[in-house]
């Protein structure tokens, strides 16, 4: 099963689970759902990276890193209306499969990011809209190659994102989390004993738009 198919099945499972968990709460009025100060959310993101993110001259590809899948977790506090302050963790999953000079390789990305966010909030007790800006700092930057070993880097730089999210509350504790936005993410200086991951030590540019779906928990 490829990653896109897994993402689609994950969405179908999430919608079915939401229907079972939240059906009794659809009839509640806005006033019956009280606002809570903390939001914890988890989501699956599908990204669209730069076409040159992992380009190697002369290579033949069967898969590249253009469509990374991310697992994201966030925790935040509705501090002062309309301000939200939070922290966000991202775990990236992407890989490329290619053949170069008769050698086949599978290269798997392990990228973990963590950083703060601040958001402007609009909405009502049923729905909240967050317009967020944030930065993430790398906890781990590594690519495991079947042909060339482990590529690592000591270069650590902040990455940035802008996103909009919607929290559709089903009851006082559970919400549907939808988000979309744009990330500026580069992994710099990846190298192993065999040399640089990209020619001339170039950056793996994973910048691009993204969409995501998940669940939010209010407490």
PDB file of C-alpha atoms in Angstrom:
ATOM      1  CA  UNK A   1       0.000   0.000   0.000  1.00  0.00           C
ATOM      2  CA  UNK A   2       1.525   3.344  -1.002  1.00  0.00           C
ATOM      3  CA  UNK A   3       1.501   6.440   1.181  1.00  0.00           C
ATOM      4  CA  UNK A   4      -1.318   8.215  -0.653  1.00  0.00           C
ATOM      5  CA  UNK A   5      -3.585   5.174  -0.361  1.00  0.00           C
ATOM      6  CA  UNK A   6      -2.759   4.897   3.349  1.00  0.00           C
ATOM      7  CA  UNK A   7      -3.607   8.574   3.787  1.00  0.00           C
ATOM      8  CA  UNK A   8      -7.005   8.106   2.089  1.00  0.00           C
ATOM      9  CA  UNK A   9      -7.868   5.067   4.225  1.00  0.00           C
ATOM     10  CA  UNK A  10      -6.806   7.002   7.302  1.00  0.00           C
ATOM     11  CA  UNK A  11      -9.248   9.792   6.424  1.00  0.00           C
ATOM     12  CA  UNK A  12     -12.105   7.314   5.882  1.00  0.00           C
ATOM     13  CA  UNK A  13     -11.396   5.650   9.237  1.00  0.00           C
ATOM     14  CA  UNK A  14     -11.314   9.037  10.971  1.00  0.00           C
ATOM     15  CA  UNK A  15     -14.683  10.093   9.556  1.00  0.00           C
ATOM     16  CA  UNK A  16     -16.295   6.780  10.591  1.00  0.00           C
ATOM     17  CA  UNK A  17     -14.853   7.105  14.096  1.00  0.00           C
ATOM     18  CA  UNK A  18     -16.094  10.659  14.391  1.00  0.00           C
ATOM     19  CA  UNK A  19     -19.571   9.644  13.344  1.00  0.00           C
ATOM     20  CA  UNK A  20     -19.730   7.006  16.065  1.00  0.00           C
ATOM     21  CA  UNK A  21     -18.243   9.151  18.805  1.00  0.00           C
ATOM     22  CA  UNK A  22     -19.989  12.399  18.149  1.00  0.00           C
ATOM     23  CA  UNK A  23     -23.441  11.680  16.754  1.00  0.00           C
ATOM     24  CA  UNK A  24     -25.212  12.289  20.116  1.00  0.00           C
ATOM     25  CA  UNK A  25     -23.773  15.798  20.329  1.00  0.00           C
ATOM     26  CA  UNK A  26     -24.907  17.216  16.977  1.00  0.00           C
ATOM     27  CA  UNK A  27     -28.190  18.452  18.447  1.00  0.00           C
ATOM     28  CA  UNK A  28     -26.604  20.691  21.046  1.00  0.00           C
ATOM     29  CA  UNK A  29     -26.889  24.438  20.715  1.00  0.00           C
ATOM     30  CA  UNK A  30     -23.916  26.779  20.716  1.00  0.00           C
ATOM     31  CA  UNK A  31     -24.682  27.921  24.252  1.00  0.00           C
ATOM     32  CA  UNK A  32     -24.582  24.359  25.572  1.00  0.00           C
ATOM     33  CA  UNK A  33     -20.946  23.922  24.466  1.00  0.00           C
ATOM     34  CA  UNK A  34     -18.745  25.864  26.847  1.00  0.00           C
ATOM     35  CA  UNK A  35     -15.331  27.147  25.833  1.00  0.00           C
ATOM     36  CA  UNK A  36     -12.331  25.523  27.534  1.00  0.00           C
ATOM     37  CA  UNK A  37      -8.912  27.167  27.860  1.00  0.00           C
ATOM     38  CA  UNK A  38      -6.623  24.391  26.556  1.00  0.00           C
ATOM     39  CA  UNK A  39      -6.515  22.678  23.164  1.00  0.00           C
ATOM     40  CA  UNK A  40      -4.513  19.532  22.374  1.00  0.00           C
ATOM     41  CA  UNK A  41      -4.654  18.320  18.769  1.00  0.00           C
ATOM     42  CA  UNK A  42      -3.176  15.589  16.632  1.00  0.00           C
ATOM     43  CA  UNK A  43      -3.311  15.489  12.843  1.00  0.00           C
ATOM     44  CA  UNK A  44      -2.002  13.847   9.702  1.00  0.00           C
ATOM     45  CA  UNK A  45      -0.645  16.263   7.099  1.00  0.00           C
ATOM     46  CA  UNK A  46       0.006  15.750   3.400  1.00  0.00           C
ATOM     47  CA  UNK A  47       2.608  18.135   2.007  1.00  0.00           C
ATOM     48  CA  UNK A  48       3.769  19.157  -1.446  1.00  0.00           C
ATOM     49  CA  UNK A  49       7.496  19.938  -1.528  1.00  0.00           C
ATOM     50  CA  UNK A  50       9.713  21.557  -4.131  1.00  0.00           C
ATOM     51  CA  UNK A  51      10.308  19.515  -7.335  1.00  0.00           C
ATOM     52  CA  UNK A  52      14.052  19.932  -6.698  1.00  0.00           C
ATOM     53  CA  UNK A  53      13.879  18.727  -3.074  1.00  0.00           C
ATOM     54  CA  UNK A  54      15.895  15.565  -3.738  1.00  0.00           C
ATOM     55  CA  UNK A  55      16.963  15.898  -7.369  1.00  0.00           C
ATOM     56  CA  UNK A  56      20.072  14.044  -8.539  1.00  0.00           C
ATOM     57  CA  UNK A  57      21.361  14.669 -12.057  1.00  0.00           C
ATOM     58  CA  UNK A  58      21.147  11.558 -14.233  1.00  0.00           C
ATOM     59  CA  UNK A  59      19.096   9.511 -11.774  1.00  0.00           C
ATOM     60  CA  UNK A  60      16.003   7.543 -12.678  1.00  0.00           C
ATOM     61  CA  UNK A  61      13.236   7.829 -10.067  1.00  0.00           C
ATOM     62  CA  UNK A  62      10.364   5.560  -9.122  1.00  0.00           C
ATOM     63  CA  UNK A  63       9.522   7.708  -6.053  1.00  0.00           C
ATOM     64  CA  UNK A  64      10.709  11.063  -4.715  1.00  0.00           C
ATOM     65  CA  UNK A  65      10.212  13.187  -1.603  1.00  0.00           C
ATOM     66  CA  UNK A  66       7.741  15.627  -3.114  1.00  0.00           C
ATOM     67  CA  UNK A  67       4.741  14.429  -1.072  1.00  0.00           C
ATOM     68  CA  UNK A  68       5.842  13.980   2.549  1.00  0.00           C
ATOM     69  CA  UNK A  69       3.357  12.753   5.147  1.00  0.00           C
ATOM     70  CA  UNK A  70       3.587  14.282   8.610  1.00  0.00           C
ATOM     71  CA  UNK A  71       2.304  13.376  12.012  1.00  0.00           C
ATOM     72  CA  UNK A  72       1.697  16.533  14.054  1.00  0.00           C
ATOM     73  CA  UNK A  73       0.881  17.166  17.711  1.00  0.00           C
ATOM     74  CA  UNK A  74       0.077  20.529  19.250  1.00  0.00           C
ATOM     75  CA  UNK A  75      -0.836  21.980  22.620  1.00  0.00           C
ATOM     76  CA  UNK A  76      -2.011  25.513  23.237  1.00  0.00           C
ATOM     77  CA  UNK A  77      -3.742  27.904  25.583  1.00  0.00           C
ATOM     78  CA  UNK A  78      -6.431  30.452  24.760  1.00  0.00           C
ATOM     79  CA  UNK A  79      -4.624  33.117  26.751  1.00  0.00           C
ATOM     80  CA  UNK A  80      -6.438  36.371  26.111  1.00  0.00           C
ATOM     81  CA  UNK A  81      -9.248  36.716  23.621  1.00  0.00           C
ATOM     82  CA  UNK A  82      -8.453  36.557  20.700  1.00  0.00           C
ATOM     83  CA  UNK A  83      -4.899  35.243  21.358  1.00  0.00           C
ATOM     84  CA  UNK A  84      -3.798  31.580  21.341  1.00  0.00           C
ATOM     85  CA  UNK A  85      -0.272  30.498  22.323  1.00  0.00           C
ATOM     86  CA  UNK A  86       0.988  26.989  21.682  1.00  0.00           C
ATOM     87  CA  UNK A  87       3.732  24.538  20.839  1.00  0.00           C
ATOM     88  CA  UNK A  88       3.847  22.142  17.865  1.00  0.00           C
ATOM     89  CA  UNK A  89       5.735  18.912  17.106  1.00  0.00           C
ATOM     90  CA  UNK A  90       6.121  17.422  13.614  1.00  0.00           C
ATOM     91  CA  UNK A  91       7.409  14.017  12.515  1.00  0.00           C
ATOM     92  CA  UNK A  92       8.093  13.763   8.772  1.00  0.00           C
ATOM     93  CA  UNK A  93       7.883  10.568   6.710  1.00  0.00           C
ATOM     94  CA  UNK A  94       9.224  10.660   3.143  1.00  0.00           C
ATOM     95  CA  UNK A  95      11.438   8.566   0.924  1.00  0.00           C
ATOM     96  CA  UNK A  96      12.904   8.383  -2.549  1.00  0.00           C
ATOM     97  CA  UNK A  97      13.608   5.345  -4.714  1.00  0.00           C
ATOM     98  CA  UNK A  98      16.048   5.818  -7.557  1.00  0.00           C
ATOM     99  CA  UNK A  99      18.672   4.239  -9.763  1.00  0.00           C
ATOM    100  CA  UNK A 100      21.968   5.976 -10.533  1.00  0.00           C
ATOM    101  CA  UNK A 101      24.755   4.433 -12.607  1.00  0.00           C
ATOM    102  CA  UNK A 102      23.117   1.021 -12.239  1.00  0.00           C
ATOM    103  CA  UNK A 103      22.893   1.241  -8.439  1.00  0.00           C
ATOM    104  CA  UNK A 104      19.423   1.147  -6.837  1.00  0.00           C
ATOM    105  CA  UNK A 105      18.825   2.930  -3.549  1.00  0.00           C
ATOM    106  CA  UNK A 106      16.014   3.703  -1.124  1.00  0.00           C
ATOM    107  CA  UNK A 107      16.543   6.827   0.975  1.00  0.00           C
ATOM    108  CA  UNK A 108      14.281   7.410   3.994  1.00  0.00           C
ATOM    109  CA  UNK A 109      13.888  10.771   5.715  1.00  0.00           C
ATOM    110  CA  UNK A 110      13.747  11.071   9.503  1.00  0.00           C
ATOM    111  CA  UNK A 111      12.954  14.691  10.333  1.00  0.00           C
ATOM    112  CA  UNK A 112      11.555  15.826  13.687  1.00  0.00           C
ATOM    113  CA  UNK A 113      10.731  19.459  14.446  1.00  0.00           C
ATOM    114  CA  UNK A 114       9.486  21.299  17.534  1.00  0.00           C
ATOM    115  CA  UNK A 115       8.624  24.944  18.119  1.00  0.00           C
ATOM    116  CA  UNK A 116       6.233  27.676  19.299  1.00  0.00           C
ATOM    117  CA  UNK A 117       3.136  29.113  17.663  1.00  0.00           C
ATOM    118  CA  UNK A 118       0.953  32.146  18.161  1.00  0.00           C
ATOM    119  CA  UNK A 119      -2.501  32.519  16.638  1.00  0.00           C
ATOM    120  CA  UNK A 120      -5.334  34.984  16.211  1.00  0.00           C
ATOM    121  CA  UNK A 121      -8.655  33.315  17.031  1.00  0.00           C
ATOM    122  CA  UNK A 122     -12.142  34.005  15.731  1.00  0.00           C
ATOM    123  CA  UNK A 123     -15.364  32.036  16.069  1.00  0.00           C
ATOM    124  CA  UNK A 124     -18.006  30.977  18.547  1.00  0.00           C
ATOM    125  CA  UNK A 125     -18.586  28.121  21.032  1.00  0.00           C
ATOM    126  CA  UNK A 126     -19.251  25.716  18.145  1.00  0.00           C
ATOM    127  CA  UNK A 127     -16.408  26.639  15.752  1.00  0.00           C
ATOM    128  CA  UNK A 128     -13.026  28.318  16.232  1.00  0.00           C
ATOM    129  CA  UNK A 129     -10.812  29.607  13.433  1.00  0.00           C
ATOM    130  CA  UNK A 130      -7.099  29.969  14.187  1.00  0.00           C
ATOM    131  CA  UNK A 131      -4.723  31.987  12.022  1.00  0.00           C
ATOM    132  CA  UNK A 132      -1.298  30.883  13.231  1.00  0.00           C
ATOM    133  CA  UNK A 133       2.354  31.665  12.621  1.00  0.00           C
ATOM    134  CA  UNK A 134       5.151  29.583  14.075  1.00  0.00           C
ATOM    135  CA  UNK A 135       8.717  28.398  13.974  1.00  0.00           C
ATOM    136  CA  UNK A 136      10.140  24.910  14.423  1.00  0.00           C
ATOM    137  CA  UNK A 137      13.650  23.832  15.359  1.00  0.00           C
ATOM    138  CA  UNK A 138      15.068  20.443  14.298  1.00  0.00           C
ATOM    139  CA  UNK A 139      15.348  17.717  16.927  1.00  0.00           C
ATOM    140  CA  UNK A 140      16.566  15.187  14.358  1.00  0.00           C
ATOM    141  CA  UNK A 141      17.693  15.491  10.721  1.00  0.00           C
ATOM    142  CA  UNK A 142      18.724  12.233   9.099  1.00  0.00           C
ATOM    143  CA  UNK A 143      18.373  10.224   5.908  1.00  0.00           C
ATOM    144  CA  UNK A 144      18.988   6.459   5.915  1.00  0.00           C
ATOM    145  CA  UNK A 145      20.174   5.228   2.525  1.00  0.00           C
ATOM    146  CA  UNK A 146      20.241   1.568   1.520  1.00  0.00           C
ATOM    147  CA  UNK A 147      23.211   2.266  -0.777  1.00  0.00           C
ATOM    148  CA  UNK A 148      25.184   5.020   0.955  1.00  0.00           C
ATOM    149  CA  UNK A 149      24.640   4.659   4.687  1.00  0.00           C
ATOM    150  CA  UNK A 150      23.373   7.338   7.050  1.00  0.00           C
ATOM    151  CA  UNK A 151      23.349  11.000   6.069  1.00  0.00           C
ATOM    152  CA  UNK A 152      23.395  13.445   8.970  1.00  0.00           C
ATOM    153  CA  UNK A 153      24.000  17.137   9.554  1.00  0.00           C
ATOM    154  CA  UNK A 154      25.128  19.395  12.351  1.00  0.00           C
ATOM    155  CA  UNK A 155      23.578  22.423  10.665  1.00  0.00           C
ATOM    156  CA  UNK A 156      20.496  23.487  12.635  1.00  0.00           C
ATOM    157  CA  UNK A 157      18.300  26.342  11.452  1.00  0.00           C
ATOM    158  CA  UNK A 158      14.808  27.506  12.332  1.00  0.00           C
ATOM    159  CA  UNK A 159      11.990  26.641   9.916  1.00  0.00           C
ATOM    160  CA  UNK A 160       8.732  28.584   9.657  1.00  0.00           C
ATOM    161  CA  UNK A 161       5.094  28.110   8.760  1.00  0.00           C
ATOM    162  CA  UNK A 162       1.794  29.901   8.381  1.00  0.00           C
ATOM    163  CA  UNK A 163      -1.413  27.946   8.823  1.00  0.00           C
ATOM    164  CA  UNK A 164      -5.141  28.266   9.272  1.00  0.00           C
ATOM    165  CA  UNK A 165      -7.051  25.705  11.298  1.00  0.00           C
ATOM    166  CA  UNK A 166     -10.684  25.036  12.098  1.00  0.00           C
ATOM    167  CA  UNK A 167     -11.829  23.419  15.335  1.00  0.00           C
ATOM    168  CA  UNK A 168     -15.382  22.122  14.907  1.00  0.00           C
ATOM    169  CA  UNK A 169     -16.605  21.145  18.367  1.00  0.00           C
ATOM    170  CA  UNK A 170     -18.854  18.132  18.722  1.00  0.00           C
ATOM    171  CA  UNK A 171     -19.125  18.446  22.505  1.00  0.00           C
ATOM    172  CA  UNK A 172     -17.283  20.096  25.383  1.00  0.00           C
ATOM    173  CA  UNK A 173     -14.146  18.000  24.875  1.00  0.00           C
ATOM    174  CA  UNK A 174     -13.900  16.740  21.295  1.00  0.00           C
ATOM    175  CA  UNK A 175     -13.445  18.630  18.035  1.00  0.00           C
ATOM    176  CA  UNK A 176     -12.682  17.948  14.393  1.00  0.00           C
ATOM    177  CA  UNK A 177      -9.364  19.594  13.506  1.00  0.00           C
ATOM    178  CA  UNK A 178      -8.798  20.750   9.910  1.00  0.00           C
ATOM    179  CA  UNK A 179      -5.750  22.735   8.834  1.00  0.00           C
ATOM    180  CA  UNK A 180      -3.894  24.035   5.812  1.00  0.00           C
ATOM    181  CA  UNK A 181      -0.998  26.365   5.182  1.00  0.00           C
ATOM    182  CA  UNK A 182       2.534  26.773   3.915  1.00  0.00           C
ATOM    183  CA  UNK A 183       5.913  25.720   5.357  1.00  0.00           C
ATOM    184  CA  UNK A 184       9.427  26.964   4.745  1.00  0.00           C
ATOM    185  CA  UNK A 185      11.620  23.954   5.592  1.00  0.00           C
ATOM    186  CA  UNK A 186      15.167  23.157   4.472  1.00  0.00           C
ATOM    187  CA  UNK A 187      17.549  20.434   5.641  1.00  0.00           C
ATOM    188  CA  UNK A 188      21.076  21.718   5.134  1.00  0.00           C
ATOM    189  CA  UNK A 189      24.453  20.031   4.895  1.00  0.00           C
ATOM    190  CA  UNK A 190      23.443  16.360   4.878  1.00  0.00           C
ATOM    191  CA  UNK A 191      26.502  14.170   4.364  1.00  0.00           C
ATOM    192  CA  UNK A 192      27.896  10.702   5.020  1.00  0.00           C
ATOM    193  CA  UNK A 193      31.231   8.958   4.511  1.00  0.00           C
ATOM    194  CA  UNK A 194      30.333   8.706   0.807  1.00  0.00           C
ATOM    195  CA  UNK A 195      29.840  12.463   0.418  1.00  0.00           C
ATOM    196  CA  UNK A 196      26.957  14.940   0.338  1.00  0.00           C
ATOM    197  CA  UNK A 197      23.360  13.792  -0.039  1.00  0.00           C
ATOM    198  CA  UNK A 198      22.877  16.313  -2.863  1.00  0.00           C
ATOM    199  CA  UNK A 199      25.522  17.496  -5.292  1.00  0.00           C
ATOM    200  CA  UNK A 200      27.705  20.362  -4.014  1.00  0.00           C
ATOM    201  CA  UNK A 201      26.177  20.055  -0.546  1.00  0.00           C
ATOM    202  CA  UNK A 202      22.833  21.516  -1.604  1.00  0.00           C
ATOM    203  CA  UNK A 203      19.807  21.841   0.675  1.00  0.00           C
ATOM    204  CA  UNK A 204      16.921  19.384   0.735  1.00  0.00           C
ATOM    205  CA  UNK A 205      14.128  21.893   0.184  1.00  0.00           C
ATOM    206  CA  UNK A 206      10.859  20.554   1.651  1.00  0.00           C
ATOM    207  CA  UNK A 207       9.055  23.902   1.530  1.00  0.00           C
ATOM    208  CA  UNK A 208       5.521  23.950   0.185  1.00  0.00           C
ATOM    209  CA  UNK A 209       1.786  23.940   0.940  1.00  0.00           C
ATOM    210  CA  UNK A 210       0.077  21.350   3.137  1.00  0.00           C
ATOM    211  CA  UNK A 211      -3.358  20.190   4.285  1.00  0.00           C
ATOM    212  CA  UNK A 212      -4.269  18.103   7.305  1.00  0.00           C
ATOM    213  CA  UNK A 213      -7.041  16.472   9.297  1.00  0.00           C
ATOM    214  CA  UNK A 214      -7.202  15.194  12.844  1.00  0.00           C
ATOM    215  CA  UNK A 215      -8.840  15.517  16.245  1.00  0.00           C
ATOM    216  CA  UNK A 216      -8.742  18.216  18.895  1.00  0.00           C
ATOM    217  CA  UNK A 217      -9.284  17.693  22.631  1.00  0.00           C
ATOM    218  CA  UNK A 218     -10.338  20.574  24.846  1.00  0.00           C
ATOM    219  CA  UNK A 219      -9.807  20.695  28.582  1.00  0.00           C
TER     220      UNK A 219
END
